[in-house]
JSON list of C-alpha atoms and ligand atoms in Angstrom, two decimals:
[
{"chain": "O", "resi": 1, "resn": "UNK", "atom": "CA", "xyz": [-31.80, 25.09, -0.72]},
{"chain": "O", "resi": 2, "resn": "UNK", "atom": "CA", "xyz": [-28.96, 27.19, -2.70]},
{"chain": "O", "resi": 3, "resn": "UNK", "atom": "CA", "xyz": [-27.37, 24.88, -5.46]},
{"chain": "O", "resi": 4, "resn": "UNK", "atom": "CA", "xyz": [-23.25, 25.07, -4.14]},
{"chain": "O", "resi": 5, "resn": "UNK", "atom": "CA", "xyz": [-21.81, 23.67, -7.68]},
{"chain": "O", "resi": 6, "resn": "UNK", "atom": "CA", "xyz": [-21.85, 19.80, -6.72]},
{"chain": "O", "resi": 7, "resn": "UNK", "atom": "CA", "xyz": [-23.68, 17.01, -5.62]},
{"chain": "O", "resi": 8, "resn": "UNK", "atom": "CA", "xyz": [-23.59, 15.61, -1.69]},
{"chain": "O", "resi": 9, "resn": "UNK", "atom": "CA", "xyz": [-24.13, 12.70, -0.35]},
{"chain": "O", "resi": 10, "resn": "UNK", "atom": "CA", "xyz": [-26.49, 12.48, 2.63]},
{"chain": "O", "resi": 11, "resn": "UNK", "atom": "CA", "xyz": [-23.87, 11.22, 5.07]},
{"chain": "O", "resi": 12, "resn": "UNK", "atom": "CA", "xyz": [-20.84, 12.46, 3.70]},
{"chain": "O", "resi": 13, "resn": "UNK", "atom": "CA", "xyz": [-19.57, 14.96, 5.85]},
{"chain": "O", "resi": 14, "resn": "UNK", "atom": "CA", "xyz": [-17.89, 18.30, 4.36]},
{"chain": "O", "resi": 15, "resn": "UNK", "atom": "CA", "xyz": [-14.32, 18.43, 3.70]},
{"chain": "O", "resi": 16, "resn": "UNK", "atom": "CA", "xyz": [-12.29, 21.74, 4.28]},
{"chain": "O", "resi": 17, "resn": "UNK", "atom": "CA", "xyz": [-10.90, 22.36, 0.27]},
{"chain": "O", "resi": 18, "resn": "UNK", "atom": "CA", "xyz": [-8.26, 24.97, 1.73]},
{"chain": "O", "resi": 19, "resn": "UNK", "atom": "CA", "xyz": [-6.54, 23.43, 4.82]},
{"chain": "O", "resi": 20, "resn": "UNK", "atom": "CA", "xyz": [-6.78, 20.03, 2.06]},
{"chain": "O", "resi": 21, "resn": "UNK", "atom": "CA", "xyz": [-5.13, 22.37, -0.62]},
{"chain": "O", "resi": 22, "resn": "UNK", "atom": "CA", "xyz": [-2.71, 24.20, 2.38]},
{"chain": "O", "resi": 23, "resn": "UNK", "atom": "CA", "xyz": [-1.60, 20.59, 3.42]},
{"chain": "O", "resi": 24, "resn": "UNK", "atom": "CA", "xyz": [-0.65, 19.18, 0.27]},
{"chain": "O", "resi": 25, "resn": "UNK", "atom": "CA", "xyz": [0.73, 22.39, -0.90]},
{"chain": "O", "resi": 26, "resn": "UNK", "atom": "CA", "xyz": [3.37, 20.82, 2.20]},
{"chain": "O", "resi": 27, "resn": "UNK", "atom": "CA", "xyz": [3.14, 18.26, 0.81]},
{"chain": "O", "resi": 28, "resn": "UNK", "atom": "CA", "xyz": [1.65, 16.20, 3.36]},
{"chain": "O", "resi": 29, "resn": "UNK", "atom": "CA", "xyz": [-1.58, 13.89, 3.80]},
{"chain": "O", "resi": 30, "resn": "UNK", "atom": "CA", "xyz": [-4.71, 15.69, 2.85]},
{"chain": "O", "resi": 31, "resn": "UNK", "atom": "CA", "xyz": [-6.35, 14.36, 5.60]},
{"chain": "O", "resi": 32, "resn": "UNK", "atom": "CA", "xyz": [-4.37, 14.45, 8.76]},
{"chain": "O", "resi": 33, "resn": "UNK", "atom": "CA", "xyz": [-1.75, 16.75, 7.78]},
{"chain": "O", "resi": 34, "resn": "UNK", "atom": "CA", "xyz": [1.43, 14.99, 9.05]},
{"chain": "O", "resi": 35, "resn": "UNK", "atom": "CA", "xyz": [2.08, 12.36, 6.92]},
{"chain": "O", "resi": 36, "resn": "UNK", "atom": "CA", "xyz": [4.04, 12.38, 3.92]},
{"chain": "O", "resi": 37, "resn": "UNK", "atom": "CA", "xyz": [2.01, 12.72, 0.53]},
{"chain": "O", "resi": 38, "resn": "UNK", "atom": "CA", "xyz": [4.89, 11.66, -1.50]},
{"chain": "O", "resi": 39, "resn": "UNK", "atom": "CA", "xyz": [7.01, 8.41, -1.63]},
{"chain": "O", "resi": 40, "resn": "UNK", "atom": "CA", "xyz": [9.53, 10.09, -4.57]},
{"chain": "O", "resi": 41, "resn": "UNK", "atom": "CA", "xyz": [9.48, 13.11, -6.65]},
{"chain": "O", "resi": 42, "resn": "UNK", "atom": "CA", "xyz": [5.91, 12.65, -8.26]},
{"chain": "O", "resi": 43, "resn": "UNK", "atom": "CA", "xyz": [5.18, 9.73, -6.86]},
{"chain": "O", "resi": 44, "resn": "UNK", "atom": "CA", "xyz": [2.18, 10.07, -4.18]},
{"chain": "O", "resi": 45, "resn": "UNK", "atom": "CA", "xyz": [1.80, 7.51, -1.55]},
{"chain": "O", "resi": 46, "resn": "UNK", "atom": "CA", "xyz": [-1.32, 5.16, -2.08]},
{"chain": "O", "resi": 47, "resn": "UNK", "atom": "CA", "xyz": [-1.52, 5.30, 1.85]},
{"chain": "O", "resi": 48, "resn": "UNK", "atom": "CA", "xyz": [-0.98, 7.80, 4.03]},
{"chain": "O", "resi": 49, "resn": "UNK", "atom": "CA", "xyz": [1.59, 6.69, 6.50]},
{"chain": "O", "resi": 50, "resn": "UNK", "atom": "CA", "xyz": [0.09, 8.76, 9.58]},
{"chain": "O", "resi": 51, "resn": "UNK", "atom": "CA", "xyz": [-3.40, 7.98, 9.61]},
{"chain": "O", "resi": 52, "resn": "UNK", "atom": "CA", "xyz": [-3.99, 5.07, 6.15]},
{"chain": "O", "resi": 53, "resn": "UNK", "atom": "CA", "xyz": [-6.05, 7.70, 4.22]},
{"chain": "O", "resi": 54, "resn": "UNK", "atom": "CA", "xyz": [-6.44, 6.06, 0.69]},
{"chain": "O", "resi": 55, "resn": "UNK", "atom": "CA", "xyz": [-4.81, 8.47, -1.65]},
{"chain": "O", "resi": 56, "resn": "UNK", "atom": "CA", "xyz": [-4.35, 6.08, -4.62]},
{"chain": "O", "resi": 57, "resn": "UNK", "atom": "CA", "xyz": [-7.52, 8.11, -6.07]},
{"chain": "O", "resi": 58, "resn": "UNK", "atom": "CA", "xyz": [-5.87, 10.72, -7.16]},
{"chain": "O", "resi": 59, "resn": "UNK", "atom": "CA", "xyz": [-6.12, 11.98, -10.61]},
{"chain": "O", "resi": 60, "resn": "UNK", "atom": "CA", "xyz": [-3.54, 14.59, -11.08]},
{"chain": "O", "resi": 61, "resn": "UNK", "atom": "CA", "xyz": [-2.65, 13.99, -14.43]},
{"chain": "O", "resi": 62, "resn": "UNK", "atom": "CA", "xyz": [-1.04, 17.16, -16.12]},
{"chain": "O", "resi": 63, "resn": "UNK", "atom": "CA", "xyz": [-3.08, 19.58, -14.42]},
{"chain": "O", "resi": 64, "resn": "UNK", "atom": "CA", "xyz": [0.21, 20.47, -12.36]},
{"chain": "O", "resi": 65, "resn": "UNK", "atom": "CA", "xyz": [2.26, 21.00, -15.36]},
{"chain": "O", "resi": 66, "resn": "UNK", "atom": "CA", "xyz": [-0.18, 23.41, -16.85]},
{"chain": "O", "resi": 67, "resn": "UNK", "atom": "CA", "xyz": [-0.11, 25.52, -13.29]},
{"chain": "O", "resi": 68, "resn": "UNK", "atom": "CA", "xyz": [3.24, 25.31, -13.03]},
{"chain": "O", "resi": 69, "resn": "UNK", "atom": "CA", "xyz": [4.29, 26.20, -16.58]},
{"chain": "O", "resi": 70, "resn": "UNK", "atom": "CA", "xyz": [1.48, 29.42, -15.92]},
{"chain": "O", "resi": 71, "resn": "UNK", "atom": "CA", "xyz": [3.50, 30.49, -13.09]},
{"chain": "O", "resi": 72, "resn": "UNK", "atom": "CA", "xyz": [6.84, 30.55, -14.52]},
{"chain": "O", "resi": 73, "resn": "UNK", "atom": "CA", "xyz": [6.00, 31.90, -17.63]},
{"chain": "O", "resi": 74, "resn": "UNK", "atom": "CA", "xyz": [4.45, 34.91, -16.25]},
{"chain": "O", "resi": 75, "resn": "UNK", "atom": "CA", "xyz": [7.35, 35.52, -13.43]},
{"chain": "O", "resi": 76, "resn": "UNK", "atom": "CA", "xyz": [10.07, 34.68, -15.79]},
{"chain": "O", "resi": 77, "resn": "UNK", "atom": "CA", "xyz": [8.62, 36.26, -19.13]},
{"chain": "O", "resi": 78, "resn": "UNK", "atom": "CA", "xyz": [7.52, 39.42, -16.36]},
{"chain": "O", "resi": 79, "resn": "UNK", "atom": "CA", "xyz": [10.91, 39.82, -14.67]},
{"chain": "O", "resi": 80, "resn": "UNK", "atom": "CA", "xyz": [12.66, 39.20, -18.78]},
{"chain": "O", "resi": 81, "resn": "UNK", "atom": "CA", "xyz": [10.63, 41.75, -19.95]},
{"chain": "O", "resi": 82, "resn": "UNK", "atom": "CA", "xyz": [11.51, 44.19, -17.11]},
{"chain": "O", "resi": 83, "resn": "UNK", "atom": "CA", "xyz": [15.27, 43.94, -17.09]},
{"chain": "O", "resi": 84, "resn": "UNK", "atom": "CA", "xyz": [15.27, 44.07, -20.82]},
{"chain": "O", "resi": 85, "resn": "UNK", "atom": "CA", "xyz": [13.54, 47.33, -20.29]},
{"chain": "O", "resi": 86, "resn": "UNK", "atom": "CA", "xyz": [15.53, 49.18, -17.48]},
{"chain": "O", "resi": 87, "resn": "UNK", "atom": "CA", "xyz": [19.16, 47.04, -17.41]},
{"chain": "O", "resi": 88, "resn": "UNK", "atom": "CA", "xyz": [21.60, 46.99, -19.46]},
{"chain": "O", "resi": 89, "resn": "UNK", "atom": "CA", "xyz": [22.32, 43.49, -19.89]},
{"chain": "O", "resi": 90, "resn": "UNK", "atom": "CA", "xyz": [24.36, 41.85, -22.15]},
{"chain": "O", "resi": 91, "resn": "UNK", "atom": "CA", "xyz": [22.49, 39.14, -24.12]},
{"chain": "O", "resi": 92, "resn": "UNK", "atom": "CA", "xyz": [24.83, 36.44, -22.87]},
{"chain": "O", "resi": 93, "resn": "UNK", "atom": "CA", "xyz": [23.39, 37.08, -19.12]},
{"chain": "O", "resi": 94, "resn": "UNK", "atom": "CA", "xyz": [20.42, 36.63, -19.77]},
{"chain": "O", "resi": 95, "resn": "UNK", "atom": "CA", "xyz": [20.71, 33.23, -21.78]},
{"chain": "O", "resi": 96, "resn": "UNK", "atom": "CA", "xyz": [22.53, 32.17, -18.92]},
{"chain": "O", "resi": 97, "resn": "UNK", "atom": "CA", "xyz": [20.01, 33.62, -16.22]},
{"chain": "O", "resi": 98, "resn": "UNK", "atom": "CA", "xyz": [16.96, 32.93, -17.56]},
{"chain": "O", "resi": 99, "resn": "UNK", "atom": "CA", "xyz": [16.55, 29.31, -18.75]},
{"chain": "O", "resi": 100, "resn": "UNK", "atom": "CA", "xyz": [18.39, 28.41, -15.24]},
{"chain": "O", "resi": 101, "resn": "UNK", "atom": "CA", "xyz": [16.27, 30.30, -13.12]},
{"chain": "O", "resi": 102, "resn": "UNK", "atom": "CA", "xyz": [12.94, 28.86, -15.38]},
{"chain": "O", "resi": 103, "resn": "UNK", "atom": "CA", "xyz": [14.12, 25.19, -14.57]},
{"chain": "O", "resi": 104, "resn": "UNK", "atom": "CA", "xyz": [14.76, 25.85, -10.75]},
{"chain": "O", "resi": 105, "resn": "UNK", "atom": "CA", "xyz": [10.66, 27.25, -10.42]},
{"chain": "O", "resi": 106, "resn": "UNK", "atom": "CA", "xyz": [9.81, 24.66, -12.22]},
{"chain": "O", "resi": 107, "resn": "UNK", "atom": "CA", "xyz": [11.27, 21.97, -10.19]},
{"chain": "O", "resi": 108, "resn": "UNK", "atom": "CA", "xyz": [10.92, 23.96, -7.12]},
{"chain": "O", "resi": 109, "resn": "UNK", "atom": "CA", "xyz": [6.74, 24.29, -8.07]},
{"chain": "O", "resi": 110, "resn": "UNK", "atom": "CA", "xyz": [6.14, 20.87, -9.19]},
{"chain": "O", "resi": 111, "resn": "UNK", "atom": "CA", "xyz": [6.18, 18.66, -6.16]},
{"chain": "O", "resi": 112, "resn": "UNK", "atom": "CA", "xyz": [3.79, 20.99, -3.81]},
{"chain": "O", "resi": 113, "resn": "UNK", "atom": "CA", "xyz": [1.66, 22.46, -6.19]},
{"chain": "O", "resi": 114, "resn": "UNK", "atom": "CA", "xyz": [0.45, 18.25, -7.00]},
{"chain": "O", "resi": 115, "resn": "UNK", "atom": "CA", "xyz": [0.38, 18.38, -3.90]},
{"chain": "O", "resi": 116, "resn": "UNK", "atom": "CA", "xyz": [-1.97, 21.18, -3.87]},
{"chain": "O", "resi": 117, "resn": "UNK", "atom": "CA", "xyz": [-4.21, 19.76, -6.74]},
{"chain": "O", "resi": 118, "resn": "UNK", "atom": "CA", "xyz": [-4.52, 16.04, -4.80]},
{"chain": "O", "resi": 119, "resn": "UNK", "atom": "CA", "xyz": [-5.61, 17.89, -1.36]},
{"chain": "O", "resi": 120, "resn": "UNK", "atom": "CA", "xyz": [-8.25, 19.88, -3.93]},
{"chain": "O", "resi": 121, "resn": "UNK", "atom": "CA", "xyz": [-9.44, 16.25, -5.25]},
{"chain": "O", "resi": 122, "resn": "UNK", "atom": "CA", "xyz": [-9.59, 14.89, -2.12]},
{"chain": "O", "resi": 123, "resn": "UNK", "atom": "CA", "xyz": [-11.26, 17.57, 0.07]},
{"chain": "O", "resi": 124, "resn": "UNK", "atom": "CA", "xyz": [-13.87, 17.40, -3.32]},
{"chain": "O", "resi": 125, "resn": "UNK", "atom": "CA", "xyz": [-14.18, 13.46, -2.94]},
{"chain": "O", "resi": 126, "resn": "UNK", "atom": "CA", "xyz": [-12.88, 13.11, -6.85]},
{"chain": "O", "resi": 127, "resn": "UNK", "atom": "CA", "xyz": [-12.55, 9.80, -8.52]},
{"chain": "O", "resi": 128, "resn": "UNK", "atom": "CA", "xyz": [-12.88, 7.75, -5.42]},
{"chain": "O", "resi": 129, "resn": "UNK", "atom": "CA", "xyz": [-12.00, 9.92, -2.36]},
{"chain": "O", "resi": 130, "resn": "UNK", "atom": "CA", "xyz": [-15.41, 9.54, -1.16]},
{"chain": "O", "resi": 131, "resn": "UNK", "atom": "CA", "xyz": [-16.57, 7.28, 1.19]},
{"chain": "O", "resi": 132, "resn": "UNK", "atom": "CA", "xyz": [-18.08, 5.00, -1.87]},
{"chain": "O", "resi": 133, "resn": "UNK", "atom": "CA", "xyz": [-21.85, 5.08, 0.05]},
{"chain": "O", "resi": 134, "resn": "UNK", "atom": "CA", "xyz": [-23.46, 6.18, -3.65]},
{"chain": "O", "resi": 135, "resn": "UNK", "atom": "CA", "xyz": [-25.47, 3.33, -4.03]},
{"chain": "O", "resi": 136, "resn": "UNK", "atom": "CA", "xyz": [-26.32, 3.00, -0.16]},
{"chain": "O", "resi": 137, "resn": "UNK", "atom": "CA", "xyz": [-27.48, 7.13, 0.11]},
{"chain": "O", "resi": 138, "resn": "UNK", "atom": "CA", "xyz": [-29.79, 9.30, -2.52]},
{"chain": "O", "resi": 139, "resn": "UNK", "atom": "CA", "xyz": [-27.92, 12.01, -3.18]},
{"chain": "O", "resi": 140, "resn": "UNK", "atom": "CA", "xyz": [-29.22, 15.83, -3.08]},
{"chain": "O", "resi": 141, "resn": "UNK", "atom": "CA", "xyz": [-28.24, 18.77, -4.68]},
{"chain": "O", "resi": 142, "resn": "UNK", "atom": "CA", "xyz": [-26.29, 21.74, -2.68]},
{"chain": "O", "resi": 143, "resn": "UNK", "atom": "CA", "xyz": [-24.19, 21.76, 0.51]},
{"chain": "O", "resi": 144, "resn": "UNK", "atom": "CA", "xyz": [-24.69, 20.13, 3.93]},
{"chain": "O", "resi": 145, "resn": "UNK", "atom": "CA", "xyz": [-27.31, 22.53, 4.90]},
{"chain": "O", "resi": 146, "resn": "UNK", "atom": "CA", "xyz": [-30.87, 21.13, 6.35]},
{"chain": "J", "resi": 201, "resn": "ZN", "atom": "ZN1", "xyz": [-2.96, 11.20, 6.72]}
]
C-alpha cells in the first residue's frame, strides 16, 4: 500500500480535489457545481442552495489573501518592471496606472480564488467536510486502493 500524504477513512469515498478546486474557482458549490458558494462578497453560504452540502466547515482564513497578494505582486511588480525598462513613461502614469490596476486584481482574485481554497478543503474533507464516521471506521493509511 503506497502512503498518498493523508489518512482515509474506510467508507469515505474519494473526492475529485480539481473539479472541487475548478468549481469554486466559479464560485459555485464544491459538491454539485451549480449552486452558489457565496451569499456576499466573502461571505460563503453555510448551505449549498442546489443540493444542502454543509459548507459552514470551511476554514479559509487568510490563506486567500496570501495567494492573491502573490499573484498581483508578481504581475504588477513584472509588468512595472518591464515598462520602466522599455517605455518611456512619465512617473505620473504610472502612479496613476499601477496602484489602480493592483486594486482591480485584487478584488477581481479574491472572491474565486476562496472559492478555490474551500473546494480544496472540501474535496480534502478539512475541518469537518467529512462525513464525521471517525469514531464509527478505523482509519488506514494511503488512498482508496484494496
Ligand atoms: Zn451543492
Amino acid at each position: 500500500m503506497a502512503f498518498t500524504g493523508r489518512l482515509t477513512n474506510a467508507f469515505e469515498a474519494p473526492r475529485d480535489w480539481r473539479s472541487a478546486m475548478r468549481r469554486g474557482l466559479a464560485c459555485r458549490c464544491p459538491a454539485c457545481g451549480s449552486g452558489r458558494l457565496f451569499s456576499s462578497f466573502l461571505k460563503v453560504r453555510p448551505n449549498c442552495e442546489a443540493c444542502g452540502e454543509d459548507l459552514s466547515h470551511h476554514r479559509s482564513d487568510d490563506l486567500p489573501p496570501y495567494i492573491v497578494i502573490t499573484i498581483v505582486g508578481h504581475v504588477i511588480g513584472g509588468a512595472n518592471l518591464t515598462f520602466e525598462s522599455f517605455a518611456e513613461w512619465p512617473m505620473w502614469m504610472h502612479m496613476a496606472l499601477w496602484p489602480v490596476l493592483a486594486l482591480a486584481m485584487c478584488l477581481g482574485l479574491l472572491q474565486p480564488v476562496k472559492g478555490g481554497v474551500v473546494g480544496y478543503q472540501w474535496a480534502l474533507r478539512m475541518h469537518g467536510f467529512g462525513d464525521n464516521r471517525d469514531e464509527e471506521a478505523p482509519l488506514r493509511v494511503g488512498g482508496n486502493e484494496g
